[in-house]
Amino acid sequence: MMPAPMHGPIEGISNFRDFGGLATVTGHLIPARRFWRSAHPAGVTRAGIEGLAGLGIETVIDLRGTSERAKALADFGPTRIVVRPTPVEP
């Protein structure tokens, strides 16, 4: 039995939640506690960064469009978290 998905506040990032437990089109399940999703990360605080690190998150894939991202960059400071801009343009 798969553990219940974790939902938790990450300070400065809204709508943060576990993507795990969702079924793929092939009927497989996305592993719990491996993929997370949220609204834009630009407001992340030091406590939020520590929360992400505590979950083992090392990569943030930023799907915001180029102009949206330019208005509010996410700053993860000197951490191991790498931001990969992958714009999905409208």
PDB file as gemmi writes it, atoms N, CA and C in Angstrom:
CRYST1    1.000    1.000    1.000  90.00  90.00  90.00 P 1                      
ATOM      1  N   MET A   1       0.839  -1.177   0.000  1.00  0.00           N  
ATOM      2  CA  MET A   1       0.000   0.000   0.000  1.00  0.00           C  
ATOM      3  C   MET A   1       0.885   1.241   0.000  1.00  0.00           C  
ATOM      4  N   MET A   2       0.551   2.196  -0.851  1.00  0.00           N  
ATOM      5  CA  MET A   2       1.340   3.409  -0.947  1.00  0.00           C  
ATOM      6  C   MET A   2       0.990   4.352   0.196  1.00  0.00           C  
ATOM      7  N   PRO A   3       2.024   5.031   0.764  1.00  0.00           N  
ATOM      8  CA  PRO A   3       1.740   5.994   1.830  1.00  0.00           C  
ATOM      9  C   PRO A   3       0.904   7.155   1.310  1.00  0.00           C  
ATOM     10  N   ALA A   4       0.160   7.780   2.195  1.00  0.00           N  
ATOM     11  CA  ALA A   4      -0.644   8.934   1.818  1.00  0.00           C  
ATOM     12  C   ALA A   4       0.269  10.049   1.327  1.00  0.00           C  
ATOM     13  N   PRO A   5      -0.147  10.744   0.269  1.00  0.00           N  
ATOM     14  CA  PRO A   5       0.681  11.846  -0.219  1.00  0.00           C  
ATOM     15  C   PRO A   5       0.878  12.900   0.857  1.00  0.00           C  
ATOM     16  N   MET A   6       2.071  13.490   0.845  1.00  0.00           N  
ATOM     17  CA  MET A   6       2.375  14.538   1.811  1.00  0.00           C  
ATOM     18  C   MET A   6       2.033  15.889   1.223  1.00  0.00           C  
ATOM     19  N   HIS A   7       1.356  16.685   1.986  1.00  0.00           N  
ATOM     20  CA  HIS A   7       1.069  18.062   1.621  1.00  0.00           C  
ATOM     21  C   HIS A   7       1.613  18.896   2.757  1.00  0.00           C  
ATOM     22  N   GLY A   8       2.329  19.894   2.448  1.00  0.00           N  
ATOM     23  CA  GLY A   8       2.833  20.705   3.535  1.00  0.00           C  
ATOM     24  C   GLY A   8       3.186  22.082   3.061  1.00  0.00           C  
ATOM     25  N   PRO A   9       3.049  23.003   3.953  1.00  0.00           N  
ATOM     26  CA  PRO A   9       3.410  24.363   3.557  1.00  0.00           C  
ATOM     27  C   PRO A   9       4.921  24.516   3.433  1.00  0.00           C  
ATOM     28  N   ILE A  10       5.314  25.167   2.396  1.00  0.00           N  
ATOM     29  CA  ILE A  10       6.700  25.578   2.222  1.00  0.00           C  
ATOM     30  C   ILE A  10       6.627  27.096   2.215  1.00  0.00           C  
ATOM     31  N   GLU A  11       7.234  27.701   3.203  1.00  0.00           N  
ATOM     32  CA  GLU A  11       7.087  29.136   3.395  1.00  0.00           C  
ATOM     33  C   GLU A  11       7.501  29.916   2.151  1.00  0.00           C  
ATOM     34  N   GLY A  12       6.575  30.720   1.655  1.00  0.00           N  
ATOM     35  CA  GLY A  12       6.833  31.567   0.505  1.00  0.00           C  
ATOM     36  C   GLY A  12       6.475  30.938  -0.830  1.00  0.00           C  
ATOM     37  N   ILE A  13       6.034  29.676  -0.823  1.00  0.00           N  
ATOM     38  CA  ILE A  13       5.619  29.013  -2.057  1.00  0.00           C  
ATOM     39  C   ILE A  13       4.201  28.488  -1.831  1.00  0.00           C  
ATOM     40  N   SER A  14       3.271  28.990  -2.614  1.00  0.00           N  
ATOM     41  CA  SER A  14       1.887  28.552  -2.423  1.00  0.00           C  
ATOM     42  C   SER A  14       1.582  27.280  -3.207  1.00  0.00           C  
ATOM     43  N   ASN A  15       0.569  26.591  -2.741  1.00  0.00           N  
ATOM     44  CA  ASN A  15       0.028  25.411  -3.421  1.00  0.00           C  
ATOM     45  C   ASN A  15       1.055  24.291  -3.580  1.00  0.00           C  
ATOM     46  N   PHE A  16       1.946  24.141  -2.633  1.00  0.00           N  
ATOM     47  CA  PHE A  16       2.987  23.112  -2.671  1.00  0.00           C  
ATOM     48  C   PHE A  16       2.385  21.782  -2.254  1.00  0.00           C  
ATOM     49  N   ARG A  17       2.582  20.738  -3.070  1.00  0.00           N  
ATOM     50  CA  ARG A  17       2.037  19.427  -2.718  1.00  0.00           C  
ATOM     51  C   ARG A  17       2.754  18.306  -3.476  1.00  0.00           C  
ATOM     52  N   ASP A  18       2.604  17.121  -2.923  1.00  0.00           N  
ATOM     53  CA  ASP A  18       3.172  15.910  -3.501  1.00  0.00           C  
ATOM     54  C   ASP A  18       2.389  15.546  -4.755  1.00  0.00           C  
ATOM     55  N   PHE A  19       3.092  15.239  -5.814  1.00  0.00           N  
ATOM     56  CA  PHE A  19       2.484  14.813  -7.063  1.00  0.00           C  
ATOM     57  C   PHE A  19       2.292  13.292  -7.068  1.00  0.00           C  
ATOM     58  N   GLY A  20       2.839  12.622  -6.070  1.00  0.00           N  
ATOM     59  CA  GLY A  20       2.802  11.163  -6.005  1.00  0.00           C  
ATOM     60  C   GLY A  20       1.405  10.618  -5.831  1.00  0.00           C  
ATOM     61  N   GLY A  21       1.236   9.403  -6.311  1.00  0.00           N  
ATOM     62  CA  GLY A  21      -0.039   8.715  -6.174  1.00  0.00           C  
ATOM     63  C   GLY A  21      -0.952   8.898  -7.368  1.00  0.00           C  
ATOM     64  N   LEU A  22      -0.616   9.800  -8.260  1.00  0.00           N  
ATOM     65  CA  LEU A  22      -1.439   9.999  -9.451  1.00  0.00           C  
ATOM     66  C   LEU A  22      -1.113   8.920 -10.480  1.00  0.00           C  
ATOM     67  N   ALA A  23      -2.126   8.481 -11.187  1.00  0.00           N  
ATOM     68  CA  ALA A  23      -1.954   7.447 -12.202  1.00  0.00           C  
ATOM     69  C   ALA A  23      -1.492   8.069 -13.520  1.00  0.00           C  
ATOM     70  N   THR A  24      -0.615   7.345 -14.205  1.00  0.00           N  
ATOM     71  CA  THR A  24      -0.181   7.765 -15.537  1.00  0.00           C  
ATOM     72  C   THR A  24      -1.155   7.188 -16.558  1.00  0.00           C  
ATOM     73  N   VAL A  25      -1.013   7.574 -17.809  1.00  0.00           N  
ATOM     74  CA  VAL A  25      -1.909   7.048 -18.849  1.00  0.00           C  
ATOM     75  C   VAL A  25      -1.708   5.547 -19.054  1.00  0.00           C  
ATOM     76  N   THR A  26      -0.571   5.014 -18.613  1.00  0.00           N  
ATOM     77  CA  THR A  26      -0.320   3.576 -18.755  1.00  0.00           C  
ATOM     78  C   THR A  26      -0.763   2.783 -17.533  1.00  0.00           C  
ATOM     79  N   GLY A  27      -1.340   3.498 -16.547  1.00  0.00           N  
ATOM     80  CA  GLY A  27      -1.833   2.812 -15.361  1.00  0.00           C  
ATOM     81  C   GLY A  27      -0.843   2.687 -14.224  1.00  0.00           C  
ATOM     82  N   HIS A  28       0.372   3.161 -14.417  1.00  0.00           N  
ATOM     83  CA  HIS A  28       1.358   3.153 -13.338  1.00  0.00           C  
ATOM     84  C   HIS A  28       1.077   4.318 -12.392  1.00  0.00           C  
ATOM     85  N   LEU A  29       1.645   4.256 -11.203  1.00  0.00           N  
ATOM     86  CA  LEU A  29       1.480   5.351 -10.255  1.00  0.00           C  
ATOM     87  C   LEU A  29       2.775   6.136 -10.134  1.00  0.00           C  
ATOM     88  N   ILE A  30       2.650   7.460 -10.064  1.00  0.00           N  
ATOM     89  CA  ILE A  30       3.814   8.305  -9.813  1.00  0.00           C  
ATOM     90  C   ILE A  30       4.232   8.055  -8.371  1.00  0.00           C  
ATOM     91  N   PRO A  31       5.498   7.796  -8.127  1.00  0.00           N  
ATOM     92  CA  PRO A  31       5.944   7.502  -6.763  1.00  0.00           C  
ATOM     93  C   PRO A  31       5.685   8.669  -5.806  1.00  0.00           C  
ATOM     94  N   ALA A  32       5.264   8.347  -4.608  1.00  0.00           N  
ATOM     95  CA  ALA A  32       5.044   9.365  -3.579  1.00  0.00           C  
ATOM     96  C   ALA A  32       6.376   9.945  -3.126  1.00  0.00           C  
ATOM     97  N   ARG A  33       6.344  11.218  -2.761  1.00  0.00           N  
ATOM     98  CA  ARG A  33       7.486  11.928  -2.191  1.00  0.00           C  
ATOM     99  C   ARG A  33       8.698  12.009  -3.131  1.00  0.00           C  
ATOM    100  N   ARG A  34       8.428  11.935  -4.427  1.00  0.00           N  
ATOM    101  CA  ARG A  34       9.514  12.035  -5.400  1.00  0.00           C  
ATOM    102  C   ARG A  34       9.365  13.259  -6.290  1.00  0.00           C  
ATOM    103  N   PHE A  35       8.125  13.589  -6.649  1.00  0.00           N  
ATOM    104  CA  PHE A  35       7.831  14.746  -7.486  1.00  0.00           C  
ATOM    105  C   PHE A  35       6.851  15.639  -6.743  1.00  0.00           C  
ATOM    106  N   TRP A  36       7.154  16.922  -6.727  1.00  0.00           N  
ATOM    107  CA  TRP A  36       6.329  17.899  -6.033  1.00  0.00           C  
ATOM    108  C   TRP A  36       5.937  18.968  -7.025  1.00  0.00           C  
ATOM    109  N   ARG A  37       4.845  19.668  -6.743  1.00  0.00           N  
ATOM    110  CA  ARG A  37       4.446  20.766  -7.614  1.00  0.00           C  
ATOM    111  C   ARG A  37       3.981  21.913  -6.744  1.00  0.00           C  
ATOM    112  N   SER A  38       4.010  23.101  -7.338  1.00  0.00           N  
ATOM    113  CA  SER A  38       3.594  24.285  -6.598  1.00  0.00           C  
ATOM    114  C   SER A  38       3.288  25.410  -7.565  1.00  0.00           C  
ATOM    115  N   ALA A  39       2.848  26.521  -6.999  1.00  0.00           N  
ATOM    116  CA  ALA A  39       2.770  27.755  -7.767  1.00  0.00           C  
ATOM    117  C   ALA A  39       4.192  28.298  -7.881  1.00  0.00           C  
ATOM    118  N   HIS A  40       4.331  29.469  -8.458  1.00  0.00           N  
ATOM    119  CA  HIS A  40       5.689  29.985  -8.701  1.00  0.00           C  
ATOM    120  C   HIS A  40       6.497  30.099  -7.407  1.00  0.00           C  
ATOM    121  N   PRO A  41       7.804  29.843  -7.507  1.00  0.00           N  
ATOM    122  CA  PRO A  41       8.661  29.790  -6.322  1.00  0.00           C  
ATOM    123  C   PRO A  41       9.327  31.106  -5.932  1.00  0.00           C  
ATOM    124  N   ALA A  42       8.972  32.216  -6.581  1.00  0.00           N  
ATOM    125  CA  ALA A  42       9.717  33.465  -6.385  1.00  0.00           C  
ATOM    126  C   ALA A  42       9.652  34.009  -4.962  1.00  0.00           C  
ATOM    127  N   GLY A  43       8.656  33.651  -4.182  1.00  0.00           N  
ATOM    128  CA  GLY A  43       8.545  34.181  -2.828  1.00  0.00           C  
ATOM    129  C   GLY A  43       9.167  33.314  -1.755  1.00  0.00           C  
ATOM    130  N   VAL A  44       9.909  32.301  -2.161  1.00  0.00           N  
ATOM    131  CA  VAL A  44      10.454  31.362  -1.175  1.00  0.00           C  
ATOM    132  C   VAL A  44      11.317  32.093  -0.137  1.00  0.00           C  
ATOM    133  N   THR A  45      11.154  31.704   1.102  1.00  0.00           N  
ATOM    134  CA  THR A  45      11.922  32.295   2.202  1.00  0.00           C  
ATOM    135  C   THR A  45      13.040  31.337   2.601  1.00  0.00           C  
ATOM    136  N   ARG A  46      13.901  31.786   3.511  1.00  0.00           N  
ATOM    137  CA  ARG A  46      14.977  30.921   4.022  1.00  0.00           C  
ATOM    138  C   ARG A  46      14.367  29.669   4.649  1.00  0.00           C  
ATOM    139  N   ALA A  47      13.294  29.829   5.425  1.00  0.00           N  
ATOM    140  CA  ALA A  47      12.623  28.666   6.037  1.00  0.00           C  
ATOM    141  C   ALA A  47      12.053  27.748   4.961  1.00  0.00           C  
ATOM    142  N   GLY A  48      11.533  28.333   3.884  1.00  0.00           N  
ATOM    143  CA  GLY A  48      11.018  27.529   2.776  1.00  0.00           C  
ATOM    144  C   GLY A  48      12.112  26.738   2.096  1.00  0.00           C  
ATOM    145  N   ILE A  49      13.264  27.374   1.912  1.00  0.00           N  
ATOM    146  CA  ILE A  49      14.412  26.682   1.307  1.00  0.00           C  
ATOM    147  C   ILE A  49      14.840  25.514   2.189  1.00  0.00           C  
ATOM    148  N   GLU A  50      14.864  25.729   3.488  1.00  0.00           N  
ATOM    149  CA  GLU A  50      15.214  24.649   4.412  1.00  0.00           C  
ATOM    150  C   GLU A  50      14.181  23.528   4.347  1.00  0.00           C  
ATOM    151  N   GLY A  51      12.909  23.896   4.191  1.00  0.00           N  
ATOM    152  CA  GLY A  51      11.864  22.885   4.049  1.00  0.00           C  
ATOM    153  C   GLY A  51      12.046  22.043   2.796  1.00  0.00           C  
ATOM    154  N   LEU A  52      12.384  22.692   1.680  1.00  0.00           N  
ATOM    155  CA  LEU A  52      12.639  21.963   0.432  1.00  0.00           C  
ATOM    156  C   LEU A  52      13.831  21.032   0.589  1.00  0.00           C  
ATOM    157  N   ALA A  53      14.896  21.537   1.186  1.00  0.00           N  
ATOM    158  CA  ALA A  53      16.092  20.721   1.397  1.00  0.00           C  
ATOM    159  C   ALA A  53      15.772  19.535   2.302  1.00  0.00           C  
ATOM    160  N   GLY A  54      14.933  19.756   3.299  1.00  0.00           N  
ATOM    161  CA  GLY A  54      14.541  18.667   4.200  1.00  0.00           C  
ATOM    162  C   GLY A  54      13.780  17.560   3.497  1.00  0.00           C  
ATOM    163  N   LEU A  55      13.134  17.898   2.394  1.00  0.00           N  
ATOM    164  CA  LEU A  55      12.423  16.896   1.591  1.00  0.00           C  
ATOM    165  C   LEU A  55      13.351  16.238   0.574  1.00  0.00           C  
ATOM    166  N   GLY A  56      14.592  16.699   0.519  1.00  0.00           N  
ATOM    167  CA  GLY A  56      15.552  16.141  -0.430  1.00  0.00           C  
ATOM    168  C   GLY A  56      15.451  16.743  -1.820  1.00  0.00           C  
ATOM    169  N   ILE A  57      14.761  17.867  -1.943  1.00  0.00           N  
ATOM    170  CA  ILE A  57      14.597  18.492  -3.255  1.00  0.00           C  
ATOM    171  C   ILE A  57      15.900  19.163  -3.651  1.00  0.00           C  
ATOM    172  N   GLU A  58      16.383  18.812  -4.842  1.00  0.00           N  
ATOM    173  CA  GLU A  58      17.632  19.367  -5.350  1.00  0.00           C  
ATOM    174  C   GLU A  58      17.449  20.146  -6.637  1.00  0.00           C  
ATOM    175  N   THR A  59      16.324  19.913  -7.325  1.00  0.00           N  
ATOM    176  CA  THR A  59      16.076  20.561  -8.608  1.00  0.00           C  
ATOM    177  C   THR A  59      14.672  21.138  -8.634  1.00  0.00           C  
ATOM    178  N   VAL A  60      14.571  22.382  -9.086  1.00  0.00           N  
ATOM    179  CA  VAL A  60      13.287  23.032  -9.307  1.00  0.00           C  
ATOM    180  C   VAL A  60      13.165  23.258 -10.803  1.00  0.00           C  
ATOM    181  N   ILE A  61      12.119  22.728 -11.405  1.00  0.00           N  
ATOM    182  CA  ILE A  61      11.865  22.938 -12.824  1.00  0.00           C  
ATOM    183  C   ILE A  61      10.809  24.027 -12.909  1.00  0.00           C  
ATOM    184  N   ASP A  62      11.218  25.189 -13.386  1.00  0.00           N  
ATOM    185  CA  ASP A  62      10.356  26.359 -13.435  1.00  0.00           C  
ATOM    186  C   ASP A  62       9.693  26.423 -14.805  1.00  0.00           C  
ATOM    187  N   LEU A  63       8.388  26.146 -14.849  1.00  0.00           N  
ATOM    188  CA  LEU A  63       7.651  26.084 -16.110  1.00  0.00           C  
ATOM    189  C   LEU A  63       7.057  27.423 -16.531  1.00  0.00           C  
ATOM    190  N   ARG A  64       7.277  28.463 -15.730  1.00  0.00           N  
ATOM    191  CA  ARG A  64       6.717  29.767 -16.090  1.00  0.00           C  
ATOM    192  C   ARG A  64       7.308  30.265 -17.399  1.00  0.00           C  
ATOM    193  N   GLY A  65       6.508  31.037 -18.128  1.00  0.00           N  
ATOM    194  CA  GLY A  65       6.972  31.639 -19.369  1.00  0.00           C  
ATOM    195  C   GLY A  65       8.122  32.606 -19.106  1.00  0.00           C  
ATOM    196  N   THR A  66       8.858  32.918 -20.148  1.00  0.00           N  
ATOM    197  CA  THR A  66      10.047  33.766 -20.024  1.00  0.00           C  
ATOM    198  C   THR A  66       9.721  35.123 -19.410  1.00  0.00           C  
ATOM    199  N   SER A  67       8.672  35.801 -19.890  1.00  0.00           N  
ATOM    200  CA  SER A  67       8.356  37.131 -19.362  1.00  0.00           C  
ATOM    201  C   SER A  67       7.843  37.049 -17.924  1.00  0.00           C  
ATOM    202  N   GLU A  68       7.059  36.025 -17.620  1.00  0.00           N  
ATOM    203  CA  GLU A  68       6.562  35.854 -16.247  1.00  0.00           C  
ATOM    204  C   GLU A  68       7.721  35.600 -15.286  1.00  0.00           C  
ATOM    205  N   ARG A  69       8.642  34.768 -15.691  1.00  0.00           N  
ATOM    206  CA  ARG A  69       9.795  34.448 -14.850  1.00  0.00           C  
ATOM    207  C   ARG A  69      10.687  35.670 -14.639  1.00  0.00           C  
ATOM    208  N   ALA A  70      10.844  36.497 -15.676  1.00  0.00           N  
ATOM    209  CA  ALA A  70      11.690  37.686 -15.576  1.00  0.00           C  
ATOM    210  C   ALA A  70      11.152  38.674 -14.549  1.00  0.00           C  
ATOM    211  N   LYS A  71       9.842  38.689 -14.333  1.00  0.00           N  
ATOM    212  CA  LYS A  71       9.224  39.610 -13.369  1.00  0.00           C  
ATOM    213  C   LYS A  71       9.496  39.191 -11.929  1.00  0.00           C  
ATOM    214  N   ALA A  72       9.706  37.915 -11.690  1.00  0.00           N  
ATOM    215  CA  ALA A  72       9.873  37.421 -10.320  1.00  0.00           C  
ATOM    216  C   ALA A  72      10.749  36.176 -10.320  1.00  0.00           C  
ATOM    217  N   LEU A  73      12.045  36.382 -10.216  1.00  0.00           N  
ATOM    218  CA  LEU A  73      12.976  35.260 -10.177  1.00  0.00           C  
ATOM    219  C   LEU A  73      12.971  34.606  -8.797  1.00  0.00           C  
ATOM    220  N   ALA A  74      13.127  33.311  -8.775  1.00  0.00           N  
ATOM    221  CA  ALA A  74      13.264  32.583  -7.512  1.00  0.00           C  
ATOM    222  C   ALA A  74      14.724  32.623  -7.089  1.00  0.00           C  
ATOM    223  N   ASP A  75      14.960  32.938  -5.835  1.00  0.00           N  
ATOM    224  CA  ASP A  75      16.330  33.002  -5.324  1.00  0.00           C  
ATOM    225  C   ASP A  75      16.496  31.961  -4.226  1.00  0.00           C  
ATOM    226  N   PHE A  76      17.209  30.902  -4.537  1.00  0.00           N  
ATOM    227  CA  PHE A  76      17.435  29.848  -3.562  1.00  0.00           C  
ATOM    228  C   PHE A  76      18.774  30.023  -2.860  1.00  0.00           C  
ATOM    229  N   GLY A  77      19.429  31.162  -3.109  1.00  0.00           N  
ATOM    230  CA  GLY A  77      20.666  31.475  -2.407  1.00  0.00           C  
ATOM    231  C   GLY A  77      21.731  30.415  -2.608  1.00  0.00           C  
ATOM    232  N   PRO A  78      22.692  30.375  -1.698  1.00  0.00           N  
ATOM    233  CA  PRO A  78      23.784  29.412  -1.818  1.00  0.00           C  
ATOM    234  C   PRO A  78      23.371  28.035  -1.275  1.00  0.00           C  
ATOM    235  N   THR A  79      22.579  27.322  -2.059  1.00  0.00           N  
ATOM    236  CA  THR A  79      22.131  25.980  -1.669  1.00  0.00           C  
ATOM    237  C   THR A  79      22.460  25.010  -2.792  1.00  0.00           C  
ATOM    238  N   ARG A  80      22.127  23.769  -2.565  1.00  0.00           N  
ATOM    239  CA  ARG A  80      22.319  22.752  -3.606  1.00  0.00           C  
ATOM    240  C   ARG A  80      21.144  22.712  -4.575  1.00  0.00           C  
ATOM    241  N   ILE A  81      20.121  23.520  -4.322  1.00  0.00           N  
ATOM    242  CA  ILE A  81      18.937  23.523  -5.181  1.00  0.00           C  
ATOM    243  C   ILE A  81      19.263  24.254  -6.477  1.00  0.00           C  
ATOM    244  N   VAL A  82      19.053  23.567  -7.586  1.00  0.00           N  
ATOM    245  CA  VAL A  82      19.315  24.109  -8.914  1.00  0.00           C  
ATOM    246  C   VAL A  82      17.970  24.416  -9.561  1.00  0.00           C  
ATOM    247  N   VAL A  83      17.840  25.590 -10.153  1.00  0.00           N  
ATOM    248  CA  VAL A  83      16.613  25.962 -10.872  1.00  0.00           C  
ATOM    249  C   VAL A  83      16.849  25.735 -12.355  1.00  0.00           C  
ATOM    250  N   ARG A  84      15.976  24.954 -12.963  1.00  0.00           N  
ATOM    251  CA  ARG A  84      16.037  24.670 -14.384  1.00  0.00           C  
ATOM    252  C   ARG A  84      14.860  25.365 -15.062  1.00  0.00           C  
ATOM    253  N   PRO A  85      15.085  26.511 -15.703  1.00  0.00           N  
ATOM    254  CA  PRO A  85      13.992  27.159 -16.412  1.00  0.00           C  
ATOM    255  C   PRO A  85      13.587  26.316 -17.624  1.00  0.00           C  
ATOM    256  N   THR A  86      12.327  25.984 -17.698  1.00  0.00           N  
ATOM    257  CA  THR A  86      11.776  25.205 -18.803  1.00  0.00           C  
ATOM    258  C   THR A  86      10.458  25.862 -19.190  1.00  0.00           C  
ATOM    259  N   PRO A  87      10.531  27.038 -19.843  1.00  0.00           N  
ATOM    260  CA  PRO A  87       9.330  27.816 -20.082  1.00  0.00           C  
ATOM    261  C   PRO A  87       8.316  27.116 -20.966  1.00  0.00           C  
ATOM    262  N   VAL A  88       7.102  27.162 -20.506  1.00  0.00           N  
ATOM    263  CA  VAL A  88       5.957  26.699 -21.294  1.00  0.00           C  
ATOM    264  C   VAL A  88       5.225  27.978 -21.696  1.00  0.00           C  
ATOM    265  N   GLU A  89       5.492  28.423 -22.893  1.00  0.00           N  
ATOM    266  CA  GLU A  89       4.937  29.691 -23.345  1.00  0.00           C  
ATOM    267  C   GLU A  89       3.474  29.519 -23.758  1.00  0.00           C  
ATOM    268  N   PRO A  90       2.666  30.531 -23.436  1.00  0.00           N  
ATOM    269  CA  PRO A  90       1.247  30.455 -23.861  1.00  0.00           C  
ATOM    270  C   PRO A  90       1.108  30.511 -25.364  1.00  0.00           C  
TER     271      PRO A  90                                                      
END                                                                             
